[in-house]
Coordinates of C-alpha atoms and ligand atoms in Angstrom, one line a residue:
M1 CA 2.6 15.9 28.2
K2 CA 3.7 17.4 25.0
T3 CA 7.2 16.2 25.6
L4 CA 6.0 12.7 26.3
A5 CA 3.8 12.7 23.2
R6 CA 6.8 13.8 21.2
V7 CA 8.8 10.9 22.7
I8 CA 6.1 8.4 21.8
L9 CA 5.9 9.8 18.3
L10 CA 9.7 9.5 18.0
L11 CA 9.6 6.0 19.2
L12 CA 6.9 5.2 16.7
L13 CA 9.0 6.7 13.9
V14 CA 12.1 4.7 15.0
S15 CA 10.2 1.5 15.3
S16 CA 8.4 1.9 11.9
S17 CA 11.7 2.5 10.2
A18 CA 13.0 -0.6 11.8
F19 CA 10.1 -2.5 10.4
A20 CA 10.9 -1.2 6.9
A21 CA 13.5 -3.9 6.6
R22 CA 12.3 -6.7 4.3
V23 CA 10.8 -9.7 6.1
E24 CA 12.2 -13.0 4.8
R25 CA 10.6 -16.4 5.2
L26 CA 13.6 -17.9 7.0
I27 CA 13.6 -21.4 8.5
D28 CA 11.7 -20.9 11.8
N29 CA 10.6 -24.0 13.6
W30 CA 11.2 -26.7 11.0
Q31 CA 13.6 -27.5 8.3
P32 CA 13.0 -29.6 5.2
K33 CA 15.5 -32.5 4.8
H34 CA 14.3 -34.3 1.8
Y35 CA 11.6 -33.8 -0.8
L36 CA 10.1 -36.7 -2.8
V37 CA 8.3 -35.2 -5.7
N38 CA 5.9 -37.3 -7.8
I39 CA 4.4 -35.5 -10.8
T40 CA 2.3 -36.9 -13.6
L41 CA 1.8 -34.6 -16.6
N42 CA -1.0 -34.9 -19.1
D43 CA -0.5 -35.6 -22.9
Q44 CA -0.1 -32.0 -23.9
L45 CA 2.0 -31.1 -20.9
S46 CA -0.6 -28.5 -20.1
E47 CA -1.5 -29.7 -16.7
I48 CA -0.3 -31.7 -13.7
T49 CA -2.9 -34.5 -13.6
S50 CA -1.7 -35.8 -10.2
A51 CA 1.2 -35.0 -7.9
S52 CA 2.3 -35.8 -4.4
V53 CA 5.2 -34.3 -2.4
R54 CA 6.5 -36.0 0.6
I55 CA 8.7 -33.8 2.9
N56 CA 10.9 -35.3 5.5
L57 CA 11.4 -32.6 8.0
T58 CA 13.2 -31.9 11.2
I59 CA 11.9 -29.8 14.0
V60 CA 14.4 -27.1 15.0
K61 CA 12.4 -25.3 17.7
A62 CA 9.6 -26.7 19.9
T63 CA 6.3 -26.0 18.2
R64 CA 2.7 -27.0 17.9
E65 CA 2.3 -25.8 14.3
I66 CA 3.9 -26.1 10.9
E67 CA 3.4 -23.9 7.9
V68 CA 4.4 -24.8 4.4
E69 CA 4.2 -22.4 1.4
F70 CA 2.0 -23.7 -1.4
G71 CA 0.4 -21.9 -4.5
E72 CA -3.0 -22.2 -5.9
M73 CA -3.4 -25.8 -7.1
T74 CA -6.1 -28.0 -5.8
V75 CA -5.1 -30.0 -2.7
D76 CA -6.5 -33.5 -2.7
R77 CA -5.2 -35.0 0.5
V78 CA -2.7 -34.2 3.2
T79 CA -1.1 -36.6 5.7
L80 CA 1.2 -36.0 8.7
N81 CA 3.3 -39.0 9.7
G82 CA 1.1 -41.1 7.5
L83 CA -2.2 -40.0 9.1
P84 CA -4.8 -37.8 7.4
A85 CA -4.3 -34.3 8.6
T86 CA -6.5 -31.2 8.7
Y87 CA -5.0 -27.9 7.6
L88 CA -5.9 -24.3 7.1
R89 CA -5.2 -22.8 3.7
K90 CA -4.4 -19.1 4.1
D91 CA -2.1 -16.4 2.5
G92 CA -0.4 -18.9 0.2
K93 CA 0.3 -21.3 3.0
L94 CA -0.9 -24.6 4.4
H95 CA -1.1 -24.3 8.1
F96 CA -1.1 -27.4 10.4
D97 CA -1.9 -27.5 14.1
L98 CA -0.1 -30.5 15.5
P99 CA -1.9 -32.8 17.9
Q100 CA 0.8 -32.2 20.5
A101 CA 4.0 -30.1 20.8
V102 CA 7.1 -31.5 19.1
G103 CA 10.6 -30.8 20.2
P104 CA 13.9 -29.9 18.5
G105 CA 15.5 -32.8 16.7
E106 CA 12.2 -34.7 16.1
S107 CA 11.5 -35.9 12.6
M108 CA 8.2 -35.7 10.8
V109 CA 6.8 -36.7 7.4
L110 CA 4.4 -34.3 5.7
E111 CA 2.7 -35.4 2.4
V112 CA 0.6 -33.3 0.2
E113 CA -1.4 -34.7 -2.8
Y114 CA -2.6 -32.2 -5.4
H115 CA -3.3 -31.5 -9.1
G116 CA -4.0 -28.7 -11.5
K117 CA -2.2 -26.0 -13.5
P118 CA 0.5 -24.1 -11.6
K119 CA 0.2 -20.4 -11.8
D120 CA 3.9 -19.9 -12.0
G121 CA 7.2 -21.7 -11.3
L122 CA 6.6 -24.7 -13.6
I123 CA 6.2 -23.0 -17.0
L124 CA 3.8 -25.0 -19.2
T125 CA 4.5 -23.7 -22.7
K126 CA 5.7 -24.6 -26.2
D127 CA 9.3 -24.8 -27.3
K128 CA 10.5 -22.8 -30.4
D129 CA 9.5 -25.7 -32.7
G130 CA 5.9 -25.5 -31.3
N131 CA 6.2 -28.7 -29.2
P132 CA 4.8 -28.7 -25.7
A133 CA 7.2 -28.3 -22.9
A134 CA 7.2 -28.1 -19.1
V135 CA 10.2 -26.3 -17.6
G136 CA 10.8 -25.2 -14.0
D137 CA 11.9 -21.6 -13.6
N138 CA 11.7 -20.7 -9.9
W139 CA 13.9 -17.8 -9.0
P140 CA 13.5 -16.1 -6.6
N141 CA 10.6 -17.7 -4.7
R142 CA 8.3 -19.3 -7.3
V143 CA 8.8 -23.0 -6.6
H144 CA 6.0 -23.1 -4.1
H145 CA 3.5 -22.7 -7.0
W146 CA 4.2 -26.3 -8.0
I147 CA 6.0 -27.8 -5.0
P148 CA 5.0 -27.1 -1.4
T149 CA 8.2 -25.8 0.3
I150 CA 9.8 -23.2 2.5
D151 CA 10.5 -21.0 -0.4
H152 CA 13.7 -19.3 0.8
P153 CA 17.3 -20.0 -0.4
S154 CA 18.4 -21.1 3.1
A155 CA 15.9 -23.9 3.3
K156 CA 18.1 -26.4 1.4
A157 CA 17.2 -30.1 1.0
T158 CA 17.9 -33.1 -1.1
V159 CA 15.2 -34.1 -3.6
T160 CA 14.0 -37.1 -5.6
F161 CA 11.8 -36.7 -8.6
N162 CA 9.5 -39.3 -10.2
I163 CA 8.2 -37.6 -13.3
T164 CA 5.6 -39.4 -15.4
A165 CA 5.2 -38.0 -18.9
P166 CA 4.1 -39.3 -22.4
A167 CA 6.6 -41.8 -23.8
N168 CA 7.7 -39.4 -26.6
Q169 CA 8.9 -36.8 -24.0
E170 CA 12.4 -36.5 -22.6
V171 CA 12.7 -35.6 -18.9
V172 CA 15.6 -33.9 -17.1
A173 CA 15.7 -32.9 -13.4
N174 CA 18.3 -32.2 -10.7
G175 CA 20.8 -34.9 -9.9
K176 CA 21.4 -38.4 -11.2
L177 CA 19.0 -40.3 -13.5
D178 CA 18.3 -43.4 -11.5
H179 CA 16.0 -45.2 -13.9
V180 CA 13.2 -44.8 -16.5
E181 CA 10.3 -47.2 -16.3
T182 CA 7.4 -47.7 -18.6
T183 CA 4.0 -47.5 -16.9
A184 CA 1.1 -49.9 -17.4
T185 CA -0.5 -47.2 -19.6
G186 CA 2.5 -46.7 -21.8
E187 CA 3.9 -43.5 -20.3
R188 CA 7.4 -43.3 -18.9
T189 CA 8.4 -42.5 -15.3
W190 CA 11.8 -40.9 -14.9
T191 CA 13.5 -41.0 -11.5
Y192 CA 16.2 -38.4 -10.7
S193 CA 17.8 -38.0 -7.3
E194 CA 19.8 -35.1 -6.1
G195 CA 21.9 -36.4 -3.2
V196 CA 23.2 -33.1 -1.8
P197 CA 21.0 -30.3 -0.4
I198 CA 20.0 -27.6 -3.0
P199 CA 18.1 -24.3 -2.6
P200 CA 14.4 -24.5 -3.5
Y201 CA 14.7 -22.0 -6.3
C202 CA 17.1 -24.5 -8.0
M203 CA 14.7 -27.4 -8.0
I204 CA 13.8 -28.2 -11.6
I205 CA 12.2 -30.5 -14.0
A206 CA 12.4 -29.9 -17.8
V207 CA 10.1 -32.0 -20.0
G208 CA 9.9 -31.8 -23.7
Q209 CA 10.9 -33.3 -27.1
F210 CA 14.5 -32.3 -26.7
A211 CA 17.4 -33.4 -28.9
K212 CA 19.9 -34.7 -26.4
V213 CA 23.5 -34.2 -27.6
E214 CA 26.6 -35.2 -25.8
P215 CA 30.1 -33.8 -26.4
V216 CA 32.6 -36.4 -27.7
E217 CA 35.4 -35.5 -25.3
R218 CA 35.0 -36.6 -21.7
A219 CA 34.2 -33.7 -19.3
L220 CA 34.7 -33.7 -15.5
T221 CA 31.1 -34.7 -15.0
P222 CA 28.6 -36.3 -17.3
L223 CA 27.7 -33.4 -19.6
S224 CA 24.8 -33.3 -21.9
Y225 CA 22.8 -30.7 -23.9
Y226 CA 19.0 -30.6 -24.3
V227 CA 17.9 -28.4 -27.2
P228 CA 14.8 -28.1 -29.4
L229 CA 14.9 -30.7 -32.2
S230 CA 15.5 -28.0 -34.8
E231 CA 18.7 -26.9 -33.0
R232 CA 20.4 -30.3 -32.7
D233 CA 23.2 -29.2 -35.0
L234 CA 23.9 -26.0 -33.1
A235 CA 24.3 -27.5 -29.7
L236 CA 27.9 -28.9 -29.8
K237 CA 29.4 -25.6 -31.0
G238 CA 27.0 -23.4 -29.0
F239 CA 27.9 -25.1 -25.7
S240 CA 31.6 -25.7 -26.6
P241 CA 32.8 -23.4 -23.7
A242 CA 31.1 -25.7 -21.1
A243 CA 33.8 -28.4 -20.7
P244 CA 36.7 -25.9 -20.4
V245 CA 34.6 -23.9 -17.9
L246 CA 34.0 -27.0 -15.8
Q247 CA 37.8 -27.7 -15.9
F248 CA 38.7 -24.1 -15.1
F249 CA 36.4 -23.7 -12.0
T250 CA 37.4 -27.2 -10.8
N251 CA 41.0 -26.1 -10.8
T252 CA 40.3 -22.6 -9.4
V253 CA 37.8 -23.5 -6.7
A254 CA 37.0 -27.2 -6.1
P255 CA 35.6 -30.3 -7.7
Y256 CA 32.2 -29.9 -9.4
P257 CA 29.5 -30.3 -6.7
Y258 CA 26.8 -32.4 -8.5
E259 CA 26.2 -35.7 -10.2
K260 CA 26.0 -34.4 -13.8
L261 CA 25.5 -31.2 -15.7
A262 CA 22.6 -30.8 -18.2
L263 CA 22.5 -27.6 -20.3
I264 CA 19.0 -27.0 -21.5
V265 CA 17.6 -24.5 -24.1
G266 CA 14.1 -23.8 -23.0
A267 CA 11.7 -21.6 -21.1
T268 CA 13.2 -19.2 -18.6
R269 CA 12.4 -15.5 -18.0
F270 CA 16.1 -15.0 -17.5
G271 CA 19.1 -15.2 -19.9
G272 CA 20.0 -18.3 -18.0
M273 CA 18.8 -20.0 -14.8
E274 CA 21.4 -21.8 -12.8
N275 CA 19.3 -24.7 -11.4
S276 CA 21.6 -27.2 -9.7
S277 CA 23.0 -29.6 -12.3
A278 CA 20.3 -28.6 -14.9
I279 CA 20.8 -25.1 -16.2
V280 CA 18.2 -23.6 -18.5
F281 CA 19.2 -21.0 -21.1
T282 CA 17.0 -18.6 -22.9
S283 CA 15.5 -20.1 -26.1
N284 CA 17.3 -17.6 -28.3
L285 CA 20.7 -18.6 -26.9
F286 CA 22.0 -19.8 -30.3
N287 CA 20.6 -16.8 -32.2
R288 CA 22.0 -14.1 -30.0
A289 CA 24.2 -11.6 -31.8
A290 CA 27.6 -10.8 -30.5
A291 CA 27.3 -7.7 -28.3
P292 CA 29.7 -4.9 -29.2
P293 CA 32.4 -4.0 -28.3
I294 CA 33.4 -7.5 -27.2
G295 CA 32.3 -9.4 -30.4
M296 CA 33.1 -13.0 -31.1
S297 CA 35.1 -15.4 -29.1
Q298 CA 38.3 -16.3 -30.9
R299 CA 38.5 -19.5 -29.0
F300 CA 35.0 -20.9 -29.3
G301 CA 33.6 -19.2 -32.4
V302 CA 30.5 -18.1 -30.6
P303 CA 29.5 -14.6 -29.3
L304 CA 31.7 -13.7 -26.3
N305 CA 28.5 -12.7 -24.4
N306 CA 27.5 -16.4 -24.7
V307 CA 30.8 -17.5 -23.4
S308 CA 30.3 -15.2 -20.4
L309 CA 26.7 -16.4 -19.9
I310 CA 27.6 -20.1 -20.0
A311 CA 30.5 -19.5 -17.6
H312 CA 28.3 -17.4 -15.4
E313 CA 25.6 -20.1 -15.0
I314 CA 28.1 -22.8 -14.5
A315 CA 30.0 -20.7 -11.9
H316 CA 26.7 -20.6 -10.0
Q317 CA 26.9 -24.4 -9.5
W318 CA 29.7 -23.6 -6.9
F319 CA 28.5 -20.1 -5.9
G320 CA 24.7 -19.8 -5.3
D321 CA 23.8 -23.5 -5.7
S322 CA 26.4 -25.2 -3.5
V323 CA 27.3 -22.3 -1.3
T324 CA 24.0 -20.5 -1.1
E325 CA 23.3 -17.0 0.1
S326 CA 21.9 -17.2 3.6
T327 CA 19.6 -14.2 3.1
W328 CA 18.5 -12.2 0.1
S329 CA 20.8 -9.4 1.4
D330 CA 23.7 -11.7 0.6
L331 CA 22.7 -12.3 -3.0
W332 CA 26.0 -10.9 -4.3
L333 CA 27.6 -14.0 -2.9
S334 CA 25.7 -15.7 -5.8
E335 CA 25.5 -13.1 -8.6
G336 CA 28.7 -11.2 -7.9
F337 CA 30.7 -14.4 -7.7
A338 CA 29.1 -15.8 -10.9
T339 CA 29.8 -12.5 -12.7
Y340 CA 33.4 -12.4 -11.5
F341 CA 34.3 -16.0 -12.0
A342 CA 32.9 -15.8 -15.6
A343 CA 35.2 -12.8 -16.1
L344 CA 38.1 -14.9 -14.7
F345 CA 37.3 -17.6 -17.3
V346 CA 37.2 -14.9 -20.0
Q347 CA 40.6 -13.6 -18.7
R348 CA 42.2 -17.0 -19.0
F349 CA 40.6 -18.1 -22.3
E350 CA 40.0 -14.8 -24.2
G351 CA 42.8 -12.7 -22.9
E352 CA 43.5 -9.6 -20.9
D353 CA 41.7 -7.2 -23.3
A354 CA 38.5 -9.1 -23.1
F355 CA 38.7 -9.2 -19.3
R356 CA 39.4 -5.5 -19.2
I357 CA 36.4 -4.8 -21.4
S358 CA 34.1 -6.9 -19.2
M359 CA 35.3 -5.1 -16.0
N360 CA 34.9 -1.7 -17.7
N361 CA 31.4 -2.7 -18.7
A362 CA 30.7 -3.7 -15.1
T363 CA 32.0 -0.2 -14.0
L364 CA 29.6 1.5 -16.4
A365 CA 26.7 -0.6 -15.2
V366 CA 27.4 0.3 -11.6
F367 CA 27.8 4.0 -12.3
A368 CA 24.5 4.1 -14.3
D369 CA 22.6 2.3 -11.5
E370 CA 24.1 4.6 -8.8
K371 CA 22.9 7.6 -10.6
K372 CA 19.4 6.3 -10.1
K373 CA 19.7 5.2 -6.5
L374 CA 22.4 4.8 -3.9
V375 CA 21.9 1.5 -2.1
P376 CA 24.4 -0.8 -0.4
I377 CA 25.1 -4.2 -2.0
F378 CA 23.9 -5.7 1.3
D379 CA 20.3 -4.5 0.8
R380 CA 17.9 -5.3 3.6
D381 CA 15.0 -3.1 2.4
T382 CA 14.1 -3.7 -1.2
E383 CA 10.8 -5.6 -1.1
N384 CA 10.6 -6.8 -4.7
L385 CA 13.2 -9.5 -5.0
M386 CA 13.3 -9.2 -8.8
E387 CA 14.7 -5.7 -8.2
L388 CA 17.7 -7.3 -6.5
L389 CA 18.8 -8.4 -9.9
N390 CA 20.7 -5.2 -10.3
A391 CA 24.2 -3.8 -10.9
N392 CA 25.0 -3.9 -7.1
N393 CA 24.6 -7.7 -6.8
Y394 CA 26.1 -8.5 -10.2
Q395 CA 28.7 -6.0 -11.4
K396 CA 29.6 -4.2 -8.1
G397 CA 29.7 -7.6 -6.4
A398 CA 32.2 -8.7 -9.1
W399 CA 34.2 -5.5 -8.5
V400 CA 34.3 -6.1 -4.8
L401 CA 35.9 -9.5 -5.5
H402 CA 38.3 -8.0 -8.0
M403 CA 39.4 -5.3 -5.5
L404 CA 39.9 -7.9 -2.7
R405 CA 42.0 -10.0 -5.2
S406 CA 44.0 -6.9 -6.0
Q407 CA 44.5 -5.9 -2.4
L408 CA 45.2 -9.4 -0.9
G409 CA 47.1 -10.8 -3.9
D410 CA 46.2 -13.9 -5.9
D411 CA 47.7 -16.4 -3.5
A412 CA 45.7 -15.3 -0.4
F413 CA 42.6 -14.4 -2.3
F414 CA 42.2 -17.8 -4.0
R415 CA 43.2 -19.7 -0.9
G416 CA 40.5 -17.7 1.0
I417 CA 37.9 -18.5 -1.7
K418 CA 38.8 -22.2 -1.7
N419 CA 38.4 -22.2 2.1
Y420 CA 35.2 -20.3 2.0
Y421 CA 33.8 -22.8 -0.5
E422 CA 35.0 -25.8 1.4
S423 CA 33.5 -24.6 4.7
H424 CA 30.1 -23.7 3.2
K425 CA 29.5 -26.1 0.3
N426 CA 26.1 -27.8 0.2
S427 CA 25.1 -25.2 2.8
T428 CA 24.7 -21.5 3.2
A429 CA 27.0 -18.5 3.7
S430 CA 26.8 -14.9 4.7
S431 CA 28.9 -11.9 3.7
E432 CA 30.5 -12.1 7.1
D433 CA 31.5 -15.8 6.4
L434 CA 33.3 -14.6 3.3
R435 CA 35.0 -11.8 5.2
A436 CA 36.2 -14.4 7.9
A437 CA 37.6 -16.7 5.2
L438 CA 39.5 -14.0 3.4
E439 CA 40.8 -12.6 6.7
K440 CA 42.0 -16.0 7.7
A441 CA 43.8 -16.6 4.4
S442 CA 45.4 -13.1 4.2
G443 CA 46.0 -12.3 7.9
K444 CA 44.4 -8.9 7.2
N445 CA 41.5 -7.2 8.9
L446 CA 38.8 -6.6 6.3
R447 CA 36.2 -5.0 8.5
T448 CA 36.7 -1.5 7.1
F449 CA 36.7 -2.8 3.5
F450 CA 33.4 -4.7 4.0
T451 CA 31.8 -1.9 6.0
R452 CA 32.5 0.6 3.2
W453 CA 32.0 -1.5 0.0
V454 CA 29.4 -4.1 1.0
Y455 CA 27.3 -2.5 3.8
D456 CA 27.5 1.1 2.5
S457 CA 26.8 2.6 -0.9
G458 CA 28.6 4.5 -3.7
H459 CA 32.1 4.5 -5.1
P460 CA 35.1 6.8 -4.7
Q461 CA 35.3 9.9 -6.8
Y462 CA 39.0 10.8 -6.5
E463 CA 40.3 14.2 -7.5
L464 CA 44.1 14.4 -7.4
A465 CA 45.7 17.9 -7.6
W466 CA 49.4 18.0 -7.8
Y467 CA 51.8 20.9 -7.2
W468 CA 55.4 21.0 -8.2
L469 CA 57.1 22.8 -5.4
G470 CA 60.6 22.8 -7.1
K471 CA 63.4 21.8 -4.8
R472 CA 62.7 18.2 -5.8
E473 CA 59.4 18.1 -4.1
L474 CA 55.9 17.2 -5.3
R475 CA 52.8 17.8 -3.3
L476 CA 49.8 15.5 -3.9
V477 CA 46.3 16.5 -2.7
L478 CA 43.8 13.6 -3.0
T479 CA 40.2 14.6 -2.4
Q480 CA 37.2 12.3 -2.4
R481 CA 34.2 14.0 -4.0
Q482 CA 31.6 11.4 -3.5
S483 CA 28.7 12.0 -1.2
G484 CA 28.8 9.7 1.9
N485 CA 31.8 8.3 3.7
A486 CA 35.4 8.2 2.7
F487 CA 37.0 5.1 1.1
V488 CA 40.3 4.1 2.7
D489 CA 41.5 1.7 0.1
P490 CA 45.2 2.2 -1.0
V491 CA 45.2 4.3 -4.2
P492 CA 48.0 3.6 -6.6
V493 CA 49.4 6.6 -8.5
T494 CA 51.9 6.6 -11.3
I495 CA 54.1 9.7 -11.8
T496 CA 55.8 10.1 -15.2
T497 CA 58.8 12.3 -15.5
V498 CA 61.5 12.6 -18.2
S499 CA 63.4 9.9 -16.4
G500 CA 60.6 7.4 -16.4
K501 CA 57.7 6.2 -14.3
R502 CA 57.4 6.0 -10.5
D503 CA 54.6 4.3 -8.6
V504 CA 53.3 5.7 -5.3
I505 CA 50.6 4.2 -3.1
L506 CA 48.5 6.8 -1.3
K507 CA 46.8 5.7 1.8
P508 CA 43.9 8.0 2.6
A509 CA 42.4 7.9 6.1
G510 CA 39.6 10.4 5.2
K511 CA 38.3 12.4 2.4
L512 CA 41.4 14.6 2.2
L513 CA 45.0 13.4 1.9
I514 CA 48.0 15.6 1.4
E515 CA 51.3 13.9 0.7
R516 CA 54.8 15.1 -0.2
V517 CA 56.8 13.1 -2.6
P518 CA 60.5 13.6 -3.1
L519 CA 61.1 13.7 -6.9
R520 CA 64.0 14.8 -9.0
Q521 CA 62.1 16.3 -11.9
K522 CA 58.7 17.9 -12.5
P523 CA 56.1 15.4 -13.5
I524 CA 55.0 15.2 -17.1
S525 CA 51.8 13.5 -16.1
I526 CA 50.2 11.7 -13.2
E527 CA 47.7 8.9 -13.3
V528 CA 45.4 7.7 -10.5
D529 CA 44.6 3.9 -10.4
P530 CA 46.5 3.3 -13.7
R531 CA 45.9 -0.5 -13.7
N532 CA 42.3 -0.1 -12.8
V533 CA 42.3 -2.0 -9.5
L534 CA 39.6 0.1 -7.9
L535 CA 35.9 0.8 -8.8
D536 CA 36.6 4.5 -9.0
E537 CA 36.2 7.7 -11.0
T538 CA 39.3 9.9 -11.1
T539 CA 40.3 13.3 -12.3
V540 CA 43.8 14.8 -12.1
K541 CA 44.6 18.5 -12.0
G542 CA 48.2 19.5 -12.3
N543 CA 50.4 22.6 -12.8
Ligands
ZN1 ZN1 23.4 -15.3 -12.1

């Protein structure tokens, strides 16, 4: 009996640790296809006086019930396929029992009418001039506070907005502005439609007394800036990197995925929020000091950290918005890509030194984070999604891409990235999808690389000891000092002798590698990873 009890206890322990993994609200039995969002705001933009959201949905699994996430606002009326429906409101969800079972492939229309002041997601505030503003800011799962949705990145859908606001207000939203109409009561209704599916956290409206500024030169998509009235004169220079960024990513990846691009200075709890085709930047964007040691951009005359930020948010239009992470564990496919592609823009437009500095800063951020906690990039456990905005998903994700580029070569790497984008645009992708695309482009098996760098934690701490044995022979002993498993990436080593430099590639299979190198003279110095192609720490001991 004791043994049995112990077995049961063990089973309980095993199953409870299995349950520790974060539970995500994935698409289960239905999938949204299109949202029609009608919102009327009051005079002071302090409340939604009336709203209705119509969701065209498709059943993906036979079901008798449907659940949609919705925040705390007052629900006035709900219909299913045009008929009044009863629902149960519980745990932040509206729950519907269907009159009969529906099967996969069937379409339904769910409509919710509501009003009130959203607790989150749509920020009702004042801009820096003190004028009222209403700006969506939904990452990671805050859109359901003002739009009923499946609030998970994988639940992508197209969206049409009809936003009614006082006539003195400007309205921006995702997609193309179809028309503006004046209502019988003198307000204006703005209709925007986003024709390709976007993740719910990217659905946005921004309402306020913006100055709208457009660059003189034509960009690859209609480009406009929405800034507080007092910053009208700062917008053109402040956003001057945007058009070259659009050009650069179009050349490097694919054509821009949306109908227009609006860059907005307004309310966001982030430095920038990458809403599809309507990015919101922090209200102090144009007052930010240049961060040392990178300083000012020679090219654009703005702080280099702003160049990076603008490039980062625009890179998200391809990575994150168009190719969306299929789970929160795959977040690096959004943040790591945006960080690395911003660095690539910096490399092209600001030079190698600026690029090196940004990759070195990334290294420092990763090492600092890893001192606190060792967690894989592919993180299935962290419950608080805000905590996923960490060095793993940003800087280490960027480093993973940089190492893949270094190991596969530019040609295979960028071909793989283009194929990955092409296969998953307007849809979702997983880390395994990226691996498959890069394997196909390079002909290399990347399972070990992904297992160690994406699904495991830490970084290599190499210690190279060298021994001059005389008789034209050098012995190299490469030891990996990190806790955890070995890294088997090729390690470049440069040996300097009086006759010059010689490059050697060490190929560790475990934590200890001993290699003999024939060499004419005793080394003067030996350097590990001299061109910094690995996210590593190195020490060299010689005699
Ligand atoms: Zn980002």
